[in-house]
Coordinates of C-alpha atoms and ligand atoms in Angstrom, one line a residue:
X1 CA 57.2 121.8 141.7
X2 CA 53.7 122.4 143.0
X3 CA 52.8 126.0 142.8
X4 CA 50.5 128.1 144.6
X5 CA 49.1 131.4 142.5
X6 CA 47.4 133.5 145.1
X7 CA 44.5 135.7 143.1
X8 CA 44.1 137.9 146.1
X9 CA 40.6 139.6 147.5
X10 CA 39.8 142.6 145.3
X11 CA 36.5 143.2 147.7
X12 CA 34.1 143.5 144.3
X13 CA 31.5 140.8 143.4
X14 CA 32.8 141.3 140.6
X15 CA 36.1 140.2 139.3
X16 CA 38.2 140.5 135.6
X17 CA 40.2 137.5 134.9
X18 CA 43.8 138.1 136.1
X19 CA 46.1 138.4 132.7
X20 CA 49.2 138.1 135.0
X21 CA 48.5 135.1 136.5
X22 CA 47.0 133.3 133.4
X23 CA 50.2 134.3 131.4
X24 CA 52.5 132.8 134.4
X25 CA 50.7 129.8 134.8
X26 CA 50.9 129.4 131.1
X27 CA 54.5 129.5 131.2
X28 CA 55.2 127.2 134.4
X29 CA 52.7 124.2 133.4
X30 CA 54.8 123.3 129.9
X31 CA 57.8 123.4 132.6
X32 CA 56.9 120.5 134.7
X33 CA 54.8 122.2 137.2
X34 CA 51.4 121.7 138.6
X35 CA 50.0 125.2 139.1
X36 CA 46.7 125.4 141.2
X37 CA 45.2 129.2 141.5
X38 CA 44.0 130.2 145.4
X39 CA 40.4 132.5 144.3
X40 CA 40.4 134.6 147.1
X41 CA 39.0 137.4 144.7
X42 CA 35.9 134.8 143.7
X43 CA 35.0 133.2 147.4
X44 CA 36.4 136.5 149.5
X45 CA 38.3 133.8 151.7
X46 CA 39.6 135.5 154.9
X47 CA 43.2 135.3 155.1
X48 CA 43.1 132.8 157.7
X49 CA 41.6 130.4 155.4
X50 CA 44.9 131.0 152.8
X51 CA 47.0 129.8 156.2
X52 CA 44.9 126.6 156.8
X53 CA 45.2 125.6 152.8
X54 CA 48.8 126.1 152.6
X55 CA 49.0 124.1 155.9
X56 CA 46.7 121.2 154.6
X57 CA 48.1 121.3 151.1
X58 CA 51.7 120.9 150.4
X59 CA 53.1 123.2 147.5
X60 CA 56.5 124.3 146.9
X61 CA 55.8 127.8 145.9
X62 CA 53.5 130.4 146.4
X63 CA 53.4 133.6 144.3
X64 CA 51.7 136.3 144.5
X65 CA 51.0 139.8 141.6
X66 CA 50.6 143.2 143.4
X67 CA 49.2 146.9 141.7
X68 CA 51.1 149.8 143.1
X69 CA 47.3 150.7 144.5
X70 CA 46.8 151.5 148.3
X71 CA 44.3 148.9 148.7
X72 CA 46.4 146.1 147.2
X73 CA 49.6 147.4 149.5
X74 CA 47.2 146.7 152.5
X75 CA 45.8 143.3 151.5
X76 CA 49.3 142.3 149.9
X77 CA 50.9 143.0 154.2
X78 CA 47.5 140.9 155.4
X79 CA 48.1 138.0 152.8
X80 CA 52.1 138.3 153.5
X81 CA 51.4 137.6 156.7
X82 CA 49.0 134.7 156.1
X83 CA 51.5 133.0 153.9
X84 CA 54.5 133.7 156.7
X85 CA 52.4 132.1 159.6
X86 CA 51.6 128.9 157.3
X87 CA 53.3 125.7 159.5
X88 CA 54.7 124.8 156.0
X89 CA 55.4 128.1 154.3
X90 CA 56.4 127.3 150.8
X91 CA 59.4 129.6 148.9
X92 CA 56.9 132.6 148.4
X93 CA 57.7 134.7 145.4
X94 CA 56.7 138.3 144.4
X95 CA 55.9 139.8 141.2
X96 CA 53.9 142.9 139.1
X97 CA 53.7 146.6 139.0
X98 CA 54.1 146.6 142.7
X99 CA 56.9 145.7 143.5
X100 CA 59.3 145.7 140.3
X101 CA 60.5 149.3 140.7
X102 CA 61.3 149.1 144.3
X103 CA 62.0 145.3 145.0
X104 CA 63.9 145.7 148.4
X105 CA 61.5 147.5 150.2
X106 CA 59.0 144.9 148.9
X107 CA 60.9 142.3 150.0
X108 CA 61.2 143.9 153.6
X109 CA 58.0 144.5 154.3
X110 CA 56.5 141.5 152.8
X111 CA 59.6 138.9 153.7
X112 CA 58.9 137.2 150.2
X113 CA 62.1 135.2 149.3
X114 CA 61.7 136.4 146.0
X115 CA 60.4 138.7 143.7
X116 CA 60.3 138.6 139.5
X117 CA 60.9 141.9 137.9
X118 CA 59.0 142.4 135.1
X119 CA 57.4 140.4 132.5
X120 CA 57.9 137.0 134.7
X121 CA 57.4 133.9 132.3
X122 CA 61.0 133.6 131.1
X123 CA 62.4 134.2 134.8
X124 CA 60.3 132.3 136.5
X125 CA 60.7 129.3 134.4
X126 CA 64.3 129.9 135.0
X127 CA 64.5 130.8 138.6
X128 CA 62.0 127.5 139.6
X129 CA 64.1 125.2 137.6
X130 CA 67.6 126.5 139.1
X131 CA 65.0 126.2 142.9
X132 CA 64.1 122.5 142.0
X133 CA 67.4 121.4 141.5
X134 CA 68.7 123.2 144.6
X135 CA 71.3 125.4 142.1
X136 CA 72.5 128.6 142.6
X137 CA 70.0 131.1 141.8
X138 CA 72.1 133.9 142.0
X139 CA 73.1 134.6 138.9
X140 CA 69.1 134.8 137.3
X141 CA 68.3 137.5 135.5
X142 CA 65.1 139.7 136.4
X143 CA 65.3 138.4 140.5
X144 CA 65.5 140.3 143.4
X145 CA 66.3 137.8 146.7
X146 CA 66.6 137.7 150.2
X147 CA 68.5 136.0 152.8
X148 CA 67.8 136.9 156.1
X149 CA 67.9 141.0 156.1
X150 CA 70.4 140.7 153.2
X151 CA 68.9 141.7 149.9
X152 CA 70.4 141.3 146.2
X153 CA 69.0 143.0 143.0
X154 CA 70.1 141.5 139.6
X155 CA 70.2 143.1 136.5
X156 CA 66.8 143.2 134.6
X157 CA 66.3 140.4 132.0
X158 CA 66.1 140.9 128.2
X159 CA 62.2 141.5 127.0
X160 CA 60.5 138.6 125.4
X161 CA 61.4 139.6 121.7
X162 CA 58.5 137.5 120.2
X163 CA 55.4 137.8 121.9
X164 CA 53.5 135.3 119.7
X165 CA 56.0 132.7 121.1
X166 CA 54.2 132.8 124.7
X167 CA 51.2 130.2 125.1
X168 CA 48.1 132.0 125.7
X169 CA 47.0 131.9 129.2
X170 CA 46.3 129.4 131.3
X171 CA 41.9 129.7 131.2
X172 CA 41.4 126.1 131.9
X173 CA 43.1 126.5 135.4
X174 CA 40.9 129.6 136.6
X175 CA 37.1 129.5 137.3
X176 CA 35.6 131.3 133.4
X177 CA 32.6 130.6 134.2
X178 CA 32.9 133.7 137.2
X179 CA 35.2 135.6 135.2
X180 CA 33.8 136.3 131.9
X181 CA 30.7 137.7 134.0
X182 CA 32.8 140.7 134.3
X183 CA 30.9 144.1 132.4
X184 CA 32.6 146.1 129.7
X185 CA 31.2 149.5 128.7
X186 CA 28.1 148.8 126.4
X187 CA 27.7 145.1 127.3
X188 CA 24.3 143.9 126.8
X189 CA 22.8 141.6 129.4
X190 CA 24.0 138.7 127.8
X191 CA 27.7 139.3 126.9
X192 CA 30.5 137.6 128.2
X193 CA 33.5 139.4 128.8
X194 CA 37.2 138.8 129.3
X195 CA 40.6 141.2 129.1
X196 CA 43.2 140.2 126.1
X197 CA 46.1 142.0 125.3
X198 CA 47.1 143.0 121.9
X199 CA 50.6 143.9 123.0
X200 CA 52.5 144.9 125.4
X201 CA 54.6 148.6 126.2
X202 CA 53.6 152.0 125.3
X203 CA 56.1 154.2 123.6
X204 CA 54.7 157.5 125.1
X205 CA 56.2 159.3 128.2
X206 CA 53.4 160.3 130.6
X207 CA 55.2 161.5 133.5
X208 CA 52.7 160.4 136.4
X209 CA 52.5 156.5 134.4
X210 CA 54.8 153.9 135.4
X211 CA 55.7 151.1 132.5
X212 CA 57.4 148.1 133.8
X213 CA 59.2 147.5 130.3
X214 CA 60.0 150.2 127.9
X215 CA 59.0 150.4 124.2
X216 CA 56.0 148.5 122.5
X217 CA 56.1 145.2 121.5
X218 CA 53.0 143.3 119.1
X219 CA 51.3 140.3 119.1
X220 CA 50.6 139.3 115.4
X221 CA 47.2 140.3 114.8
X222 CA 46.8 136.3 113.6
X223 CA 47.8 134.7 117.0
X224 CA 45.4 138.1 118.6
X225 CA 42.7 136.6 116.0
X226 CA 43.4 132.8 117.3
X227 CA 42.9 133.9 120.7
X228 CA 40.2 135.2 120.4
X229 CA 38.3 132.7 118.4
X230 CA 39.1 130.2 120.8
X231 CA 37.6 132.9 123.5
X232 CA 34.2 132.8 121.9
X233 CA 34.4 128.8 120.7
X234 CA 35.1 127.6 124.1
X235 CA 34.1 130.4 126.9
X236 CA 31.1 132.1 124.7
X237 CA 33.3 135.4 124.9
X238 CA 31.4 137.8 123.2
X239 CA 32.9 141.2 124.3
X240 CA 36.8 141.4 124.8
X241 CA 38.6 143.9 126.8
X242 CA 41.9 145.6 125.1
X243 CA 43.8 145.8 128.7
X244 CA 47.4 146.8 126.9
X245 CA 48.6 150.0 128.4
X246 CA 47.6 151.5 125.2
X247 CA 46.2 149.3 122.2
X248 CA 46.1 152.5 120.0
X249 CA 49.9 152.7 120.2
X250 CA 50.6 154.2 116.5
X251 CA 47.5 154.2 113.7
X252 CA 49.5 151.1 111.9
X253 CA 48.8 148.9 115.1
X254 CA 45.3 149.5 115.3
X255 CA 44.7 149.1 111.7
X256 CA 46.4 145.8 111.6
X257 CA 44.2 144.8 114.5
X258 CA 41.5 145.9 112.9
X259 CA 41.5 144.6 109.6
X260 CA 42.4 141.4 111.3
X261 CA 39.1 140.7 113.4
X262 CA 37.5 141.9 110.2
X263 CA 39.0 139.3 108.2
X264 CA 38.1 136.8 110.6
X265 CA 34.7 137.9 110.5
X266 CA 34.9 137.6 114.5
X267 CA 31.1 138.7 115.7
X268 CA 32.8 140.4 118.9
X269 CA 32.8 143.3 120.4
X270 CA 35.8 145.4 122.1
X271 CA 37.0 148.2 123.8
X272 CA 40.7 149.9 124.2
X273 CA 43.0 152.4 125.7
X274 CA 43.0 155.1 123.2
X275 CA 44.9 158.2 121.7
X276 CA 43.3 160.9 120.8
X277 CA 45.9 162.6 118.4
X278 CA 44.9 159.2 116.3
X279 CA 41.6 159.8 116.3
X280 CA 41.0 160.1 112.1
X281 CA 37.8 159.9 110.8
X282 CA 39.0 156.8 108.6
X283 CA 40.7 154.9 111.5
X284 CA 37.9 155.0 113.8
X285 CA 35.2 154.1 111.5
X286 CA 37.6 150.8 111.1
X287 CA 37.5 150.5 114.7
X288 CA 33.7 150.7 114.6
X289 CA 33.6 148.7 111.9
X290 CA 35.9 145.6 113.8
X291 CA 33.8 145.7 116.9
X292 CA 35.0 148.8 118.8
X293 CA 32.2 150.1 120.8
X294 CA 34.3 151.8 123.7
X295 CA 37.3 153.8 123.9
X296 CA 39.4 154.6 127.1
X297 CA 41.0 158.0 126.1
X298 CA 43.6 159.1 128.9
X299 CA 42.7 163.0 128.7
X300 CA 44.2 164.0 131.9
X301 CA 43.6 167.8 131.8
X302 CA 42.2 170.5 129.6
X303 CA 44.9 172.7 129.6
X304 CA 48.0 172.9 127.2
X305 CA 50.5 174.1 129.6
X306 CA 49.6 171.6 132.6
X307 CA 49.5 168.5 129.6
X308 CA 53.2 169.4 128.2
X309 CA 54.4 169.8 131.7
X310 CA 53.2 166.1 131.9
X311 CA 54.8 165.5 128.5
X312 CA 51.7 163.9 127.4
X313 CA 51.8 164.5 124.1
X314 CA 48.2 166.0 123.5
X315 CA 47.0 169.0 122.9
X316 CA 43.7 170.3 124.0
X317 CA 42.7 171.0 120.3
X318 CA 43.6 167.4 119.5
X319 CA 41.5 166.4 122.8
X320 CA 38.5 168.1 121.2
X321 CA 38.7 167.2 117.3
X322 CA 39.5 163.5 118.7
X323 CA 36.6 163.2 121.0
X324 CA 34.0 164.8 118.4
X325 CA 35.4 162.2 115.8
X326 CA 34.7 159.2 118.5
X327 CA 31.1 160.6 119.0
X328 CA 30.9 161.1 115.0
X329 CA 31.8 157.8 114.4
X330 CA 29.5 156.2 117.0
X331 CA 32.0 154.8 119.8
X332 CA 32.0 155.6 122.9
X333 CA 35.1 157.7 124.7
X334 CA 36.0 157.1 127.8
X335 CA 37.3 161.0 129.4
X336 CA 39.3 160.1 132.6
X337 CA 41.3 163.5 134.0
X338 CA 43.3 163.8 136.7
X339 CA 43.8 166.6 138.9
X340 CA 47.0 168.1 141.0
X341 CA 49.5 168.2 137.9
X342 CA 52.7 170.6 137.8
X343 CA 50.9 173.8 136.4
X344 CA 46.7 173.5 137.7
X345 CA 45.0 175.7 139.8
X346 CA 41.6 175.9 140.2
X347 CA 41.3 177.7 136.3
X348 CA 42.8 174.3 134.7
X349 CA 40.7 172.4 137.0
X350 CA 37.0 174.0 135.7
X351 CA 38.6 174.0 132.0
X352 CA 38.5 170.2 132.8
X353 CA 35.1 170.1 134.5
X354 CA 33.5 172.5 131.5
X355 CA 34.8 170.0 128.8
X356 CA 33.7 167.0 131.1
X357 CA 30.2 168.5 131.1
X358 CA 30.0 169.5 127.8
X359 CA 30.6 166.2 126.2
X360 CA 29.7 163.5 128.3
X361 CA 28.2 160.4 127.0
X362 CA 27.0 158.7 130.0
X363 CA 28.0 155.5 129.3
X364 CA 30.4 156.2 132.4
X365 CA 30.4 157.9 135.5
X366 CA 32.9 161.0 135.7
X367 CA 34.9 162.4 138.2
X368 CA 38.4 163.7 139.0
X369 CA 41.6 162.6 140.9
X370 CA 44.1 164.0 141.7
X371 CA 47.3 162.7 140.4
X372 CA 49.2 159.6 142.2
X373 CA 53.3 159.6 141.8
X374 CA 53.5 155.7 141.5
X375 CA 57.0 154.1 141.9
X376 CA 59.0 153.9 138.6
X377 CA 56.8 157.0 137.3
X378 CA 58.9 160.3 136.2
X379 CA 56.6 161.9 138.8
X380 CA 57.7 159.4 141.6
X381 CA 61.2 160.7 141.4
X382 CA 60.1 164.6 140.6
X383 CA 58.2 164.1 144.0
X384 CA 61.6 163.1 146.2
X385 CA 63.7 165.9 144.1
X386 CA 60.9 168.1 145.5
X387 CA 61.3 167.1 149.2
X388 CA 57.7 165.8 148.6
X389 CA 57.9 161.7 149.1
X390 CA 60.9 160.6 151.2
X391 CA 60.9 157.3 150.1
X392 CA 59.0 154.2 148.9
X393 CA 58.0 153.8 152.2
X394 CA 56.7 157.3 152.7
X395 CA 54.5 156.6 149.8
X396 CA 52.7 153.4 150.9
X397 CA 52.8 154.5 155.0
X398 CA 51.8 157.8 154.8
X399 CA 51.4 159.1 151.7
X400 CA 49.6 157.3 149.0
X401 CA 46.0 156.9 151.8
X402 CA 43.5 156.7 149.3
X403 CA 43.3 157.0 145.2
X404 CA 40.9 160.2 145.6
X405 CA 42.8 162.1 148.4
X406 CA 46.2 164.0 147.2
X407 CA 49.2 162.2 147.9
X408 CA 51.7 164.5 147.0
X409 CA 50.9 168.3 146.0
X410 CA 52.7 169.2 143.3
X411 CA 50.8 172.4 142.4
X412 CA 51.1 176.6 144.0
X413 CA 47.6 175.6 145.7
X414 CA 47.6 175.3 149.0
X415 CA 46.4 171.2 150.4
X416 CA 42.7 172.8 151.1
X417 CA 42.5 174.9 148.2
X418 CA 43.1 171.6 146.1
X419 CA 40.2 169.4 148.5
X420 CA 37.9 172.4 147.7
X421 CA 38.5 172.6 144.1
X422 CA 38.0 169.2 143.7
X423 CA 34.7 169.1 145.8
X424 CA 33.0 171.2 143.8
X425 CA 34.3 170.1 140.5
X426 CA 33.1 166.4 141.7
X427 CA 29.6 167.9 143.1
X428 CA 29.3 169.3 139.1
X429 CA 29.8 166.4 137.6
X430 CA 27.8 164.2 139.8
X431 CA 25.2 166.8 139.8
X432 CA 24.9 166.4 135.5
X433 CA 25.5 162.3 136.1
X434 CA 22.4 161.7 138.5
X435 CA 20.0 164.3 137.0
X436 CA 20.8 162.8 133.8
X437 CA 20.0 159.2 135.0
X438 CA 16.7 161.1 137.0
X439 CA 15.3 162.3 133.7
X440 CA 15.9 158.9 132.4
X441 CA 14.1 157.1 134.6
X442 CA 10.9 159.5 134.3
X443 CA 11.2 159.1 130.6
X444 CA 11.2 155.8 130.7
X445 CA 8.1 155.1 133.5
X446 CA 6.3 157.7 131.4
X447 CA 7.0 155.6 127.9
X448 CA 5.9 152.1 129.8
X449 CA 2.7 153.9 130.9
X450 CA 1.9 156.6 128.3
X451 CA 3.1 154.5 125.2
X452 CA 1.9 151.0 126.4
X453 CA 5.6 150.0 125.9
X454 CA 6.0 146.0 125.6
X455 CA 9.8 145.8 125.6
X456 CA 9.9 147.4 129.3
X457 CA 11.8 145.1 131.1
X458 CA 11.4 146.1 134.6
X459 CA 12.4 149.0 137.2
X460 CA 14.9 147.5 138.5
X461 CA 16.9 147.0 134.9
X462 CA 16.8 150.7 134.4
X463 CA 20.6 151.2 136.2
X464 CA 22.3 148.0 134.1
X465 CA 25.2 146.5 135.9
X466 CA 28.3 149.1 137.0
X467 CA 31.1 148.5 134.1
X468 CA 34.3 147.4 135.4
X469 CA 37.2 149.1 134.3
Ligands
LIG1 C1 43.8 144.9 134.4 C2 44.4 146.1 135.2 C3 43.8 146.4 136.4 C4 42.6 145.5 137.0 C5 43.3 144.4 137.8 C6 42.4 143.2 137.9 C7 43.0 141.8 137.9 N1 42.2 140.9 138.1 O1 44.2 141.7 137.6 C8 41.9 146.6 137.9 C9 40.9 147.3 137.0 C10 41.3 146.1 139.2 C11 43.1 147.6 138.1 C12 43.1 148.4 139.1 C13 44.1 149.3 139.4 N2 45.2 149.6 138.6 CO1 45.5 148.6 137.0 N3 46.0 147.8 135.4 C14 45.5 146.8 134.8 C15 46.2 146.6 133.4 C16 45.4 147.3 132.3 C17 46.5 145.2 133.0 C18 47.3 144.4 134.0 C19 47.6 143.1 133.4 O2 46.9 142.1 133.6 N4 48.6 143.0 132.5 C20 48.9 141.9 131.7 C21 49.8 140.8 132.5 C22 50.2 139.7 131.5 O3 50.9 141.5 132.9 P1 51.3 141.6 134.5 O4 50.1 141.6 135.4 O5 52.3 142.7 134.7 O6 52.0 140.2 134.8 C23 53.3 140.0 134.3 C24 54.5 140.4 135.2 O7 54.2 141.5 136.0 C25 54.8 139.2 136.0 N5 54.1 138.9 137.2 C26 52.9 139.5 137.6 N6 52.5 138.9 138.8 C27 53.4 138.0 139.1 C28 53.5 137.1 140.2 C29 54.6 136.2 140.3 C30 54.6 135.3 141.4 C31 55.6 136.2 139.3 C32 56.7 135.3 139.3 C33 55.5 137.1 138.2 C34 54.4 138.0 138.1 O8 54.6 138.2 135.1 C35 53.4 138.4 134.2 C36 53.7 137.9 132.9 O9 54.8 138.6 132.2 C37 47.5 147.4 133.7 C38 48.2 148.0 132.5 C39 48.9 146.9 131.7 N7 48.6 146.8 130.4 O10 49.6 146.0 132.2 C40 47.1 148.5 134.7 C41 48.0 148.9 135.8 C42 48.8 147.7 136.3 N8 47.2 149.4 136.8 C43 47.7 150.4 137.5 C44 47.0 151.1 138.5 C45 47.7 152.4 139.0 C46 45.9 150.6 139.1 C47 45.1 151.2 140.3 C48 46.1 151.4 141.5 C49 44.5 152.5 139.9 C50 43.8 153.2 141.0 N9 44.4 154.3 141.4 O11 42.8 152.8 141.6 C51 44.0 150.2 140.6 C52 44.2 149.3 141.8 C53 43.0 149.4 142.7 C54 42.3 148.0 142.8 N10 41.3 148.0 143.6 O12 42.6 147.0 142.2 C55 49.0 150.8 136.9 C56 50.1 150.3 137.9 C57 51.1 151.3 138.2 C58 52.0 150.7 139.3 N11 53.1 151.3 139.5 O13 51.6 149.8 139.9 C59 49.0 150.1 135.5 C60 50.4 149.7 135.0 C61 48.4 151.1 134.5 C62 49.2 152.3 134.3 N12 50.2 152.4 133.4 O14 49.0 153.3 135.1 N13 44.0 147.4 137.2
LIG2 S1 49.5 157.2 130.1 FE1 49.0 156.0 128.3 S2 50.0 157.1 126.6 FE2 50.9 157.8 128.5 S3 52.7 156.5 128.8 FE3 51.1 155.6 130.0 S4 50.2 154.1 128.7 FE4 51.4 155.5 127.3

């Protein structure tokens, strides 16, 4: 069959290299199918465009990967539509974060004919062969289908036991020359960067994070090694991106990583989701050791009652003596907090904003959300026992508006308490952030002038590129 991937508009001039999509079309070309990728993300197409293509271009399929995020749920409708209104509308299929928890609603709104739950290589394979010879489909594992306004869920398909069976993904179909432009934290002006994934799963129980699959499942830190060799030999990756829901999934994990790309003598470097209650002394000077010059720590709050009512697993003692480790050992920590938990108030809140303050970095921008309940999560389903989502569609219509504004409030505060709190705790931390980057910039205009300094490289370098991520 000829397949259409749609890589969809993310409105950044900058883009990372979409893992999903590689990993599908690495799945469907050893099948028998020509897969060609639609860059709407690289040449911000309008959607008009994707109409005219699909109706000068023949293909069989087009399928497209959707984020729970607001802005995708907007531009997933738009592109929906584009694909609908195409004179030769191929079978359009669905898959991701999106729309796995609540496929029917998906379905409806989008009029896909199909969508993939979960990790899709297996069942797509499966589902396009059973489509190509014009078999019944119905018994697929992992599919969600419509006919008409009737809609069928199956069961959910058995995980991929072996994830060093999957080919890598697909690089030679998408444009790497765009893609590895993308910034990591700590990039120098000449490093090429592109997301890998050590693994897949997380065996933690957040309860605002969604996982599509449970448990944790390992690449071999071998094939991890192969991949990326053949990153650097034939893209000139230089800087890979850990995007696993959580690379630092037990201290055994990450040392076998580790020692791997040490081993290998691989001249890269990397950055990873992180936990702090791993954080050792010994472990992370491995990490620094392999590479490891950032690490995305998912803090969420200073306060120990507000973190075990989110069953995070952390406490704020662990937070500290991890973070001070990181700092010791010359990495980077990435603090992202949220806001609006079960248990905050505006205390919690300037716990968060003191330890923010006290040991930020720079290498990153800080601020605070409040909390998002996305389908799937614990949280999701606390918020409709509370009476505070309806539905699915309550979440996308009217609820979930924007990533910074409160969806659902889950704390004693009242709405404009919570918009207040989090003004000023945002003002704070911008406040430290730009008077931070003032002082560098008149340190650095009075070192070109007063010291005579040769290396300046101009003004206008001062900022760097904005890190995606
Ligand atoms: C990379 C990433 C991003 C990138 C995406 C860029 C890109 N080009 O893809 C960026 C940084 C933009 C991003 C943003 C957001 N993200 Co994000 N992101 C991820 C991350 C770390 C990796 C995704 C990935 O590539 N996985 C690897 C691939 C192989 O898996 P996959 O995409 O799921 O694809 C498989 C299946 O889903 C399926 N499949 C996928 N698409 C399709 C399509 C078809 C047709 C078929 C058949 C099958 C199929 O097959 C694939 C192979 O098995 C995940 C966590 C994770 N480790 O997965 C979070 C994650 C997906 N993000 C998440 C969230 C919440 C967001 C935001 C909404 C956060 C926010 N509040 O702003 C934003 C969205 C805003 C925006 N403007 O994009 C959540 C999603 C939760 C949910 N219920 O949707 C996750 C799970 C993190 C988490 N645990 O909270 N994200
Ligand atoms: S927030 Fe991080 S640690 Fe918690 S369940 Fe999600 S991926 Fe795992």
């Amino acid at each position: 069959m000829r397949i259409l991937l749609v890589a969809y508009d993310n409105g950044s001039y900058s883009n990372l290299f979409p893992m999903g999509l590689g990993a599908l079309a690495a799945a469907l070309e050893p099948a028998g199918h020509e897969v060609v990728i639609y860059s709407q993300d690289i040449h911000h197409w309008p959607e008009e465009h994707l109409t005219a293509y699909l109706d000068e271009n023949e293909f069989d399929v087009v399928g497209v990967s959707v984020i729970a995020g607001y802005y995708q749920f907007a531009k997933l409708l738009k592109i929906s539509e584009a694909i609908n209104r195409s004179r030769r509308r191929p079978i359009y299929i669905l898959g991701g974060y999106g729309p796995t928890p609540e496929p029917e609603y998906f379905l409806k709104k989008t009029q896909a004919d199909f969508i993939v739950l979960g990790e899709g290589e297996v069942t797509a394979v499966e589902l396009l062969e059973r489509l190509s010879d014009k078999r019944d489909i119905t018994d697929v594992q992992g599919i969600a289908w419509r006919e008409g306004n009737k809609f069928s869920v199956n069961d959910r398909r058995e995980l991929i036991p072996d994830l060093d069976k999957l080919p890598w993904p697909a690089y030679h179909l998408f444009s790497m020359d765009v893609y590895r432009l993308a910034r990591g934290v700590n990039a120098s002006g000449t490093d090429f960067f592109v997301p890998v994934m050590s693994g897949r799963g997380c065996t933690f129980k957040c309860t605002f994070c969604y996982r599509m699959d449970t448990g944790h499942r390992a690449r071999s830190p071998e094939n991890l090694v192969q991949e990326m060799k053949f990153l650097n030999r034939d893209y000139g990756i230089t800087y890979v991106g850990f995007y696993d829901d959580l690379l630092m999934t037990s201290v055994q994990h990450t040392e076998a990583v580790c020692k791997a790309i040490i081993d290998a003598k691989l001249d890269m470097k990397w950055n990873c989701n992180g936990r702090l209650n791993y954080c050792t002394p010994d472990l992370l000077k491995l990490m620094k050791q392999a590479g490891c010059v950032f690490i995305n720590f998912g803090i969420e709050s200073m306060d120990d009652t507000v973190l075990r009512n989110m069953k995070k697993g952390l406490r704020t003692e662990q937070i500290i003596k991890g973070v001070e480790e990181t700092l010791a050992a010359g990495i980077n920590p990435g603090l992202n907090i949220i806001f609006g938990n079960i248990g905050d108030t505006r205390e919690t809140l300037q716990k968060s904003v003191d330890f923010l303050l006290k040991y930020d970095d720079f290498a990153k921008m800080r601020t605070i959300r409040p909390v998002t309940p996305y389908p799937g999560s614990p949280l999701y389903y606390e918020a409709i026992s509370r009476g505070l989502l309806k539905d699915v569609a309550d979440f996308y219509e009217n609820k979930h508006l924007n990533s910074d504004l409160l969806c659902c409030n889950f704390t004693e505060m009242s709405d404009e308490d919570i918009y207040e709190a989090l003004r000023l705790a945002n003002r704070q931390l911008m406040d430290n952030y730009f008077s931070a980057s003032h002082k560098r910039a008149l340190a650095s205009v009075d070192n070109l002038y007063l010291n005579r300094d040769s290396n300046f490289r101009g003004f206008r370098q001062l900022g760097g590129a904005p890190a995606v991520g």
